[in-house]
PDB file of C-alpha atoms in Angstrom:
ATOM      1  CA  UNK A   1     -14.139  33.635 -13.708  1.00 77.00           C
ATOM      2  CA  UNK A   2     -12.453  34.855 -16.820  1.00 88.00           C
ATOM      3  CA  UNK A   3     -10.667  31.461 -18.687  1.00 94.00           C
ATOM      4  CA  UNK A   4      -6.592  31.542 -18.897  1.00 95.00           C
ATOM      5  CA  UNK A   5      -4.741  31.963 -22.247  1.00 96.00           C
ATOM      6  CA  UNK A   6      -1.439  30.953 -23.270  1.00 96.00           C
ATOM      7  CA  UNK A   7       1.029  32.406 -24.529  1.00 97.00           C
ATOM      8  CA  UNK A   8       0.121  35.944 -24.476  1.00 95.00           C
ATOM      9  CA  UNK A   9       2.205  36.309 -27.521  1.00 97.00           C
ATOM     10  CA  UNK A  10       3.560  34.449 -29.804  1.00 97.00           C
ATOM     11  CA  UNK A  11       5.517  35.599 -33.344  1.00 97.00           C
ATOM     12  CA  UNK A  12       6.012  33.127 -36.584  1.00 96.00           C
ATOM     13  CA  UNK A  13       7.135  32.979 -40.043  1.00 97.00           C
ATOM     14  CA  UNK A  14       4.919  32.640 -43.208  1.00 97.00           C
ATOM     15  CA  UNK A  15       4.534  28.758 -43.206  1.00 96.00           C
ATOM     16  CA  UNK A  16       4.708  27.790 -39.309  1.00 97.00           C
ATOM     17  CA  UNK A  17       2.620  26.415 -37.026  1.00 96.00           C
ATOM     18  CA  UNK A  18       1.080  27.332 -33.528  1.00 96.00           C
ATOM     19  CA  UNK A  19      -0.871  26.433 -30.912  1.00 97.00           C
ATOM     20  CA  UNK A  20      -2.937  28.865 -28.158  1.00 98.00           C
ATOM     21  CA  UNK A  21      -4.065  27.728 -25.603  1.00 97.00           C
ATOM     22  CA  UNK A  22      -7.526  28.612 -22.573  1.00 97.00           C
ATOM     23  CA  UNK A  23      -8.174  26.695 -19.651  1.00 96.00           C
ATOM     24  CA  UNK A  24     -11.084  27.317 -17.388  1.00 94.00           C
ATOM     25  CA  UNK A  25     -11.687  26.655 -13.584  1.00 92.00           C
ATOM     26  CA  UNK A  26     -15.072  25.611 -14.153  1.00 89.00           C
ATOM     27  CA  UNK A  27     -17.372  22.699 -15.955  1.00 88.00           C
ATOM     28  CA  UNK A  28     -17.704  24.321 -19.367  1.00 88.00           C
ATOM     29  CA  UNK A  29     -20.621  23.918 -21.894  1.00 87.00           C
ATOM     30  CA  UNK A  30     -18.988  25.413 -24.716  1.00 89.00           C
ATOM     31  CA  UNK A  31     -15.964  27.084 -26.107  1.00 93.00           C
ATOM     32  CA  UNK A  32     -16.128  30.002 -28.426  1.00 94.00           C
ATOM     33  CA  UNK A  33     -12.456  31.495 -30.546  1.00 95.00           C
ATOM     34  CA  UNK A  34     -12.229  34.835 -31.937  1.00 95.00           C
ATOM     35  CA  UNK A  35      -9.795  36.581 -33.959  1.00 96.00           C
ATOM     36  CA  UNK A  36      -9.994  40.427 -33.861  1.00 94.00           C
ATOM     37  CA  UNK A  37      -7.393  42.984 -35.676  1.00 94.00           C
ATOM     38  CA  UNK A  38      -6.442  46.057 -34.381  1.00 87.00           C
ATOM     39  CA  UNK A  39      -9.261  48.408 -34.257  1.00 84.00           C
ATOM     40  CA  UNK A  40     -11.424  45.762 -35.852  1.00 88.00           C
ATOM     41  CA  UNK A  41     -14.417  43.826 -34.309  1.00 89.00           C
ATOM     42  CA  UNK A  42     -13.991  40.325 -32.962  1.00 92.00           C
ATOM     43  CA  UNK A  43     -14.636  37.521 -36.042  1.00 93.00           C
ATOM     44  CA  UNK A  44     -16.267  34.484 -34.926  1.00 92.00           C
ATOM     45  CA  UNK A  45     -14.126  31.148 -36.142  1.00 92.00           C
ATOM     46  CA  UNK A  46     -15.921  28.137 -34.167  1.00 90.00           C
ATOM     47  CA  UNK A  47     -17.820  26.977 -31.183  1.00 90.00           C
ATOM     48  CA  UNK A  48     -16.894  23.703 -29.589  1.00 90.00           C
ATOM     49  CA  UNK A  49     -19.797  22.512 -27.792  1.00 85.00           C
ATOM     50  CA  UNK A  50     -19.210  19.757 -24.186  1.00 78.00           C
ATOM     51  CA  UNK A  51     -18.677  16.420 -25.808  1.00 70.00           C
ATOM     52  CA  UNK A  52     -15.052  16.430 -26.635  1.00 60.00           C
ATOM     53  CA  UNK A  53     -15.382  17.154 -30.010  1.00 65.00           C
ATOM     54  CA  UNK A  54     -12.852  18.704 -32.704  1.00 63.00           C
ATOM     55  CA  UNK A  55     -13.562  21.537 -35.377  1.00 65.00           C
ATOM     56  CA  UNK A  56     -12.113  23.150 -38.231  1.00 67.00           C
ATOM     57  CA  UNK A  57     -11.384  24.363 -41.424  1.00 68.00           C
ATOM     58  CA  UNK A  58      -9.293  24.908 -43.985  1.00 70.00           C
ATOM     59  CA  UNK A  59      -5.920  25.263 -41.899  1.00 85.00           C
ATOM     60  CA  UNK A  60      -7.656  26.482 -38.734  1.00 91.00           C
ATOM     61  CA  UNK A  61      -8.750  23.498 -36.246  1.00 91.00           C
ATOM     62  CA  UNK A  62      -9.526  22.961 -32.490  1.00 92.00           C
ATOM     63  CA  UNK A  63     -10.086  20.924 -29.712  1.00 90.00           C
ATOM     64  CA  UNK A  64     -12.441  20.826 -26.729  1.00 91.00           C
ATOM     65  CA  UNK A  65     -11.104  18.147 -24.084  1.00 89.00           C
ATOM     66  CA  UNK A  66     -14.369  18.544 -21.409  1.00 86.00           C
ATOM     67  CA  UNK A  67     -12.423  16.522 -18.624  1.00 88.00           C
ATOM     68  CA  UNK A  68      -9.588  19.165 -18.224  1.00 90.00           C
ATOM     69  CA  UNK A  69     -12.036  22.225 -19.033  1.00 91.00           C
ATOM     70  CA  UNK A  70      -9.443  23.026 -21.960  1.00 93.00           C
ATOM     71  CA  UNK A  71      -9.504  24.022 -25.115  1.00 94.00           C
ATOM     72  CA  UNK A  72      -6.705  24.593 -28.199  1.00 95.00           C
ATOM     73  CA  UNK A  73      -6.713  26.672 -31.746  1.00 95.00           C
ATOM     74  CA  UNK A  74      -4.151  25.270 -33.641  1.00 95.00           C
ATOM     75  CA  UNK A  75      -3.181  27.282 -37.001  1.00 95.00           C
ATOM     76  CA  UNK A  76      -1.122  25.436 -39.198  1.00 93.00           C
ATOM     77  CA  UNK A  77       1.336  26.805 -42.622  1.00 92.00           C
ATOM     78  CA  UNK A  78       0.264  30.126 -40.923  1.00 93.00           C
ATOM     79  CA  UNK A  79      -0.448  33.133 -43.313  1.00 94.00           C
ATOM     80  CA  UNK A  80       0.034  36.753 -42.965  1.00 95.00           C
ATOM     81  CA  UNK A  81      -3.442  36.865 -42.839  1.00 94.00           C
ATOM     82  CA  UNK A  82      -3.199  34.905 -39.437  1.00 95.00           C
ATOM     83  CA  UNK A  83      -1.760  37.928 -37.782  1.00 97.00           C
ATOM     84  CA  UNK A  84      -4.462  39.163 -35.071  1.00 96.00           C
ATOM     85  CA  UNK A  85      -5.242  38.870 -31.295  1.00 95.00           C
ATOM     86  CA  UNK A  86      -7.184  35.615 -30.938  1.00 97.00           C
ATOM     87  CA  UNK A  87      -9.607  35.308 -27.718  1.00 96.00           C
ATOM     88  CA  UNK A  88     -11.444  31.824 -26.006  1.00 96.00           C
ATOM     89  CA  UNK A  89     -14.574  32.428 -24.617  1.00 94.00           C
ATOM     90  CA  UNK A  90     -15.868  30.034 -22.142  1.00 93.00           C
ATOM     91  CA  UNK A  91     -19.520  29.112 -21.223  1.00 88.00           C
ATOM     92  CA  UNK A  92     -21.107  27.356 -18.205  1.00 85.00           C
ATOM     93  CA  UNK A  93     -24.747  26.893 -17.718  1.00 79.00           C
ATOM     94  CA  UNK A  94     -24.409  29.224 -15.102  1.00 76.00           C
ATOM     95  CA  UNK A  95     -23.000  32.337 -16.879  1.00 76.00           C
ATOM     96  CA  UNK A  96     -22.765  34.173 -19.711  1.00 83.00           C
ATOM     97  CA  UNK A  97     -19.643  34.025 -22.583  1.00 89.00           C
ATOM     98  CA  UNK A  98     -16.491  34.926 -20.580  1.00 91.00           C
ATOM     99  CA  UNK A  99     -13.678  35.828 -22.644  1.00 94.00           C
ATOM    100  CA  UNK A 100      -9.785  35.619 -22.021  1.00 94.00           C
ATOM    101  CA  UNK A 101      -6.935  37.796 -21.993  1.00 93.00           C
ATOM    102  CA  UNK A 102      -6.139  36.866 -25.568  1.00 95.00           C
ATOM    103  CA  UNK A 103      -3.500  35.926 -27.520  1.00 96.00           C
ATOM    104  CA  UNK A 104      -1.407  38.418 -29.889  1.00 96.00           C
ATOM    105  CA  UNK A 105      -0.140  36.259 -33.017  1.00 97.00           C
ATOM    106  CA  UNK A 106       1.800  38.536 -35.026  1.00 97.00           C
ATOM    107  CA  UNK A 107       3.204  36.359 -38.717  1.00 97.00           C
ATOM    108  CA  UNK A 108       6.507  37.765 -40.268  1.00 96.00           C
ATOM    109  CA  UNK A 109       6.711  36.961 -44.153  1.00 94.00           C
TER     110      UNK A 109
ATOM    111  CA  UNK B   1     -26.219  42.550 -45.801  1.00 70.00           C
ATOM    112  CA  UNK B   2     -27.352  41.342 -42.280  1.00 76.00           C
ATOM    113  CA  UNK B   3     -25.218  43.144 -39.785  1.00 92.00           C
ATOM    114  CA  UNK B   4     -24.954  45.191 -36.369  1.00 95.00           C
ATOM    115  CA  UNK B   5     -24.467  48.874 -36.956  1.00 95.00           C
ATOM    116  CA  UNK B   6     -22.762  50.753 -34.116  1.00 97.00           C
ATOM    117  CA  UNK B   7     -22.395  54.410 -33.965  1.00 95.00           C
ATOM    118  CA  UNK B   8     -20.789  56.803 -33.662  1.00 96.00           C
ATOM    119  CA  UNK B   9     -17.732  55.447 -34.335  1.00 95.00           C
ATOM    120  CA  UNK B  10     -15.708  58.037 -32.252  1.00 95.00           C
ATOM    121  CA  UNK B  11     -17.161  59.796 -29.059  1.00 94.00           C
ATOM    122  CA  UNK B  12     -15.887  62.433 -26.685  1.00 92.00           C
ATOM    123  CA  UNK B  13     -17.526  62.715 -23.612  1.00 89.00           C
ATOM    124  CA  UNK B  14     -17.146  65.604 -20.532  1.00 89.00           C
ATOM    125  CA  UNK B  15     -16.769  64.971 -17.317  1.00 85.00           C
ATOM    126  CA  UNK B  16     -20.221  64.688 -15.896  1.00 86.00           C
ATOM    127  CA  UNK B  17     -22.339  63.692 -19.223  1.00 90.00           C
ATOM    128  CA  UNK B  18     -24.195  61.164 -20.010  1.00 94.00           C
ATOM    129  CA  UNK B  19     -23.701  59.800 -23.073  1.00 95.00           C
ATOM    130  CA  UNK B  20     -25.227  57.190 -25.674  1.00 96.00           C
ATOM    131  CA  UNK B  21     -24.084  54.835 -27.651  1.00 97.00           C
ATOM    132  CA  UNK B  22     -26.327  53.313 -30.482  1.00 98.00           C
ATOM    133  CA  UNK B  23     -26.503  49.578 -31.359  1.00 98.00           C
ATOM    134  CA  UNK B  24     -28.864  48.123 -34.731  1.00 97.00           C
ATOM    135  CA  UNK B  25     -29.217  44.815 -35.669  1.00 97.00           C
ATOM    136  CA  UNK B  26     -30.955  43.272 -38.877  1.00 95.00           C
ATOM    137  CA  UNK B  27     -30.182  39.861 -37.949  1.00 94.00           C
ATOM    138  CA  UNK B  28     -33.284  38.845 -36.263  1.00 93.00           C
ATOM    139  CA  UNK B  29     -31.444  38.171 -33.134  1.00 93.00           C
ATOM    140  CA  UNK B  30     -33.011  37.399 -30.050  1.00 92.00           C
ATOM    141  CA  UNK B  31     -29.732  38.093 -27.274  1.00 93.00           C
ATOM    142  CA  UNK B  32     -28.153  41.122 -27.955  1.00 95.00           C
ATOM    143  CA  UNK B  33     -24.564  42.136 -25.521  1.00 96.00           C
ATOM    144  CA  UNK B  34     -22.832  45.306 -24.427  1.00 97.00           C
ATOM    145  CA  UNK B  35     -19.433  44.384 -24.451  1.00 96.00           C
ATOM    146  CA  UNK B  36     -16.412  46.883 -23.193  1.00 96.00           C
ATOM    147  CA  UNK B  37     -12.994  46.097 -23.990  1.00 93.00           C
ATOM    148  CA  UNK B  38      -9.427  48.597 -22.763  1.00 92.00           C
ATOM    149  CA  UNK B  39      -6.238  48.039 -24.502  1.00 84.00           C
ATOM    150  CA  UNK B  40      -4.010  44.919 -24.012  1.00 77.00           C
ATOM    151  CA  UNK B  41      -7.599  43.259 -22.366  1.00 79.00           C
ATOM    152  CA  UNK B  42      -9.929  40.877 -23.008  1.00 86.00           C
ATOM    153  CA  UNK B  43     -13.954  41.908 -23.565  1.00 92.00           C
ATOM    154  CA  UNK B  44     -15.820  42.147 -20.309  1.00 95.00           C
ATOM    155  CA  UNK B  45     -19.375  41.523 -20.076  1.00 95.00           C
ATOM    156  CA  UNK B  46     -21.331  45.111 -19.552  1.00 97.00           C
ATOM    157  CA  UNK B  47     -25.308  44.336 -20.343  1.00 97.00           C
ATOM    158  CA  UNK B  48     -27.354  41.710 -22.105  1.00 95.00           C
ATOM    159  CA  UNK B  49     -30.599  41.042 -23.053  1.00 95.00           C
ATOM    160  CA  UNK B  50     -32.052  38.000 -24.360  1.00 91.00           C
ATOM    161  CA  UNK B  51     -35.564  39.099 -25.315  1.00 92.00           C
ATOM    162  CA  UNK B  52     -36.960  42.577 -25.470  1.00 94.00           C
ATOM    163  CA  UNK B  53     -38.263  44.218 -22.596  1.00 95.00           C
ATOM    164  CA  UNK B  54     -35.669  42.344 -20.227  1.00 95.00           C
ATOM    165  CA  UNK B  55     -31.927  42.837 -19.541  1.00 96.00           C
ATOM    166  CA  UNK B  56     -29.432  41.723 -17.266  1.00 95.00           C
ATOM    167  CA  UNK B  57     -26.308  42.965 -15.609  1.00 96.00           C
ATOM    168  CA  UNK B  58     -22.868  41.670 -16.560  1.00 94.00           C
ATOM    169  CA  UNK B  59     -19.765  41.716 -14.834  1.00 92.00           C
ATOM    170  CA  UNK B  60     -19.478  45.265 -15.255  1.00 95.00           C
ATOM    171  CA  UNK B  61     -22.948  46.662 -15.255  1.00 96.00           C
ATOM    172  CA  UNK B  62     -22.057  49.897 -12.786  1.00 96.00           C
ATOM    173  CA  UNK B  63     -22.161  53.161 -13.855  1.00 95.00           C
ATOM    174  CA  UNK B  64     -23.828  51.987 -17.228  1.00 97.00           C
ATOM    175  CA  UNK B  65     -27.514  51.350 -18.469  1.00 97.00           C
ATOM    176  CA  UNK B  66     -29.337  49.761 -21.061  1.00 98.00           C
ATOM    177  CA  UNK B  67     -33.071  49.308 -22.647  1.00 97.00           C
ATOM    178  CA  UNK B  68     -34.178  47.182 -25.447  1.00 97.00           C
ATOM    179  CA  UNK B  69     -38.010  48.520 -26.770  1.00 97.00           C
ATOM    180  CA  UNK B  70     -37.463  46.619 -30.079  1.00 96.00           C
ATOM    181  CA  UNK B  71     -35.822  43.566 -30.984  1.00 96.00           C
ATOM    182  CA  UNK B  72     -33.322  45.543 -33.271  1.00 97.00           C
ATOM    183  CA  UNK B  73     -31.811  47.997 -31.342  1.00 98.00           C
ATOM    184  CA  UNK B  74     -30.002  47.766 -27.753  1.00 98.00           C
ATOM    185  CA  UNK B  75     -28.629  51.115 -26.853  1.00 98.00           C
ATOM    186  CA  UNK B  76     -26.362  51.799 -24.047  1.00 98.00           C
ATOM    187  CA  UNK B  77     -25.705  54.827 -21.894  1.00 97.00           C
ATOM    188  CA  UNK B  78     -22.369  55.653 -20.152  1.00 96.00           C
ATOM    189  CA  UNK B  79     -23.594  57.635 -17.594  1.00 94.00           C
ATOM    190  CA  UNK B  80     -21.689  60.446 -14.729  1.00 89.00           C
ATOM    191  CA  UNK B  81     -21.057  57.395 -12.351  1.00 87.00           C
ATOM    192  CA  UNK B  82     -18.870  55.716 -14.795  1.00 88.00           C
ATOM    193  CA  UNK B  83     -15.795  56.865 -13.674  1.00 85.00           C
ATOM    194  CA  UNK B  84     -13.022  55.631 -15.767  1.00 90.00           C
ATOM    195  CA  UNK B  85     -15.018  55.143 -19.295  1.00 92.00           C
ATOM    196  CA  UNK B  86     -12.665  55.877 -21.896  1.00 94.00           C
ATOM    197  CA  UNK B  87     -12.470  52.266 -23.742  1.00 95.00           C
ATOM    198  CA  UNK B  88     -13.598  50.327 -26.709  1.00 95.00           C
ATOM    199  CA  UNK B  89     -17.341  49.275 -26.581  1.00 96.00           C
ATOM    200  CA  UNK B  90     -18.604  46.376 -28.282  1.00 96.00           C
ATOM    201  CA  UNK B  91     -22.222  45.421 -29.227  1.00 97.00           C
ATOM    202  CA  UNK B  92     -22.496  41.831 -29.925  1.00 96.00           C
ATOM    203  CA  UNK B  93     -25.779  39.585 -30.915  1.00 95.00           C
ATOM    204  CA  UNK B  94     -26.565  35.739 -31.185  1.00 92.00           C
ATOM    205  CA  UNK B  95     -29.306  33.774 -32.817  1.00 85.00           C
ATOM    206  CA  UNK B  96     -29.600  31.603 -29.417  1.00 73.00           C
ATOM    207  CA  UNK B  97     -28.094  32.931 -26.669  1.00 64.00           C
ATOM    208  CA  UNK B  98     -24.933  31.329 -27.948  1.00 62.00           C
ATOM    209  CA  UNK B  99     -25.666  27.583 -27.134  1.00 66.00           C
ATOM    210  CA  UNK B 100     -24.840  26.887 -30.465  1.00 73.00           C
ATOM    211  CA  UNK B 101     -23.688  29.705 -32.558  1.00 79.00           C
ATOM    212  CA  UNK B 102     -21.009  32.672 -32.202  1.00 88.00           C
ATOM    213  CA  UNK B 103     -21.513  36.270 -31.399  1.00 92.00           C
ATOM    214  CA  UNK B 104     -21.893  38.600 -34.153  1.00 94.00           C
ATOM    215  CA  UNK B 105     -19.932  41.971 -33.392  1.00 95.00           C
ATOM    216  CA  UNK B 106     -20.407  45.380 -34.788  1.00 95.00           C
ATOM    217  CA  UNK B 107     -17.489  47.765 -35.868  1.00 94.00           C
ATOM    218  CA  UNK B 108     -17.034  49.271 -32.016  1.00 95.00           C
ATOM    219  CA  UNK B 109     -17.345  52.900 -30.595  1.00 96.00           C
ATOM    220  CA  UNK B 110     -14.201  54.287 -29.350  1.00 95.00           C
ATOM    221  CA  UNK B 111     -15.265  56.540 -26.312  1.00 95.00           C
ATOM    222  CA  UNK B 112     -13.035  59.226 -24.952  1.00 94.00           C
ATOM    223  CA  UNK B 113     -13.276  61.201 -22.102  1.00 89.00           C
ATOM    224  CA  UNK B 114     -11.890  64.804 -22.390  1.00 86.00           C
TER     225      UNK B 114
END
């Protein structure tokens, strides 16, 4: 079952902050996020594994919390560089990566 | 450069042809995925294979077909049962199945039918 994603859309200014959301029916293993621009291939940013644990870099960063099967990408002092369709891909034991809807995060200078 | 090489970049299929679309890997990958992805979606699981000589089907798997004779290379044919396959396909590989690390995509094949 594919994982939910929210917003679908979100715009910002140079500088801003956001936060996407996925949330998944079912007991997760691990969390994958993707950013992909237009035409372009998906770009792997991180894997959060079941544990609970929190990953980043730079100003990039999420969170896995295992108990609510959800997981957030939080981009902060967003760059134009930012802009992009972001995807969560979910795994259970069970089933190969699932990926969402995706998110469209569009950064105005 | 390590990297997954899809090609062609642009295809135009006919009603009724098969077609294939190529997918190389230098990676040393074991799993390699066959992903297909329409505008405003999300990627949808097609094929995979997570050792050569052995596939599976994904969500998507009809109207499609796959083989993988050598670890680099995972080709995929669209064939005349595939009735609606203009999209974006995706070939995507993983050192380990991706317990542990992400999915490394190639550059896509835009497929048209005409």
């Amino acid at each position: 079952q594919q994982p939910v994603q929210s917003p679908q859309a979100v715009i910002l200014r140079e500088g801003e902050d956001a936060v996407i959301n996925c949330s998944s029916s079912k007991a997760l293993y691990s969390v994958h996020w993707y950013r992909q621009k237009h035409g372009e291939a998906p770009v792997f940013l991180m894997i959060l594994l079941k544990g609970g644990e929190q990953k980043g870099h730079e100003k990039i960063s999420a969170s896995f919390n295992e108990k609510k099967q959800q997981s957030s990408l939080y981009l902060t002092a967003s760059q134009l560089s930012y802009s992009g369709t972001y995807f969560c891909g979910t795994r259970t034991l069970a089933r190969q990566l699932t990926f969402g809807s995706g998110t469209q995060l569009t950064v105005l200078p | 450069d390590g990297g997954i090489t899809q090609s062609p970049k642009y295809l135009f299929r006919k009603e009724g042809q098969n077609v294939t679309l190529s997918c190389e890997q230098n990676l040393n990958h074991d799993a390699m995925y066959w992903y297909r992805q329409d505008p405003g979606q999300g990627l949808r699981l097609i094929y995979y294979s997570q050792i050569v000589n052995d596939f599976q089907k994904g969500d998507i798997a009809e109207g499609y077909s796959v083989s993988r004779e050598k670890k680099e290379s995972f080709p995929l044919t669209v064939t005349s049962a595939q009735k609606n396959p203009t999209a974006f396909y995706l070939c995507a590989s993983t050192l380990d199945g991706d317990r542990i690390y992400g999915y490394t995509f190639g550059s896509g094949t835009r497929l048209t039918v005409v």
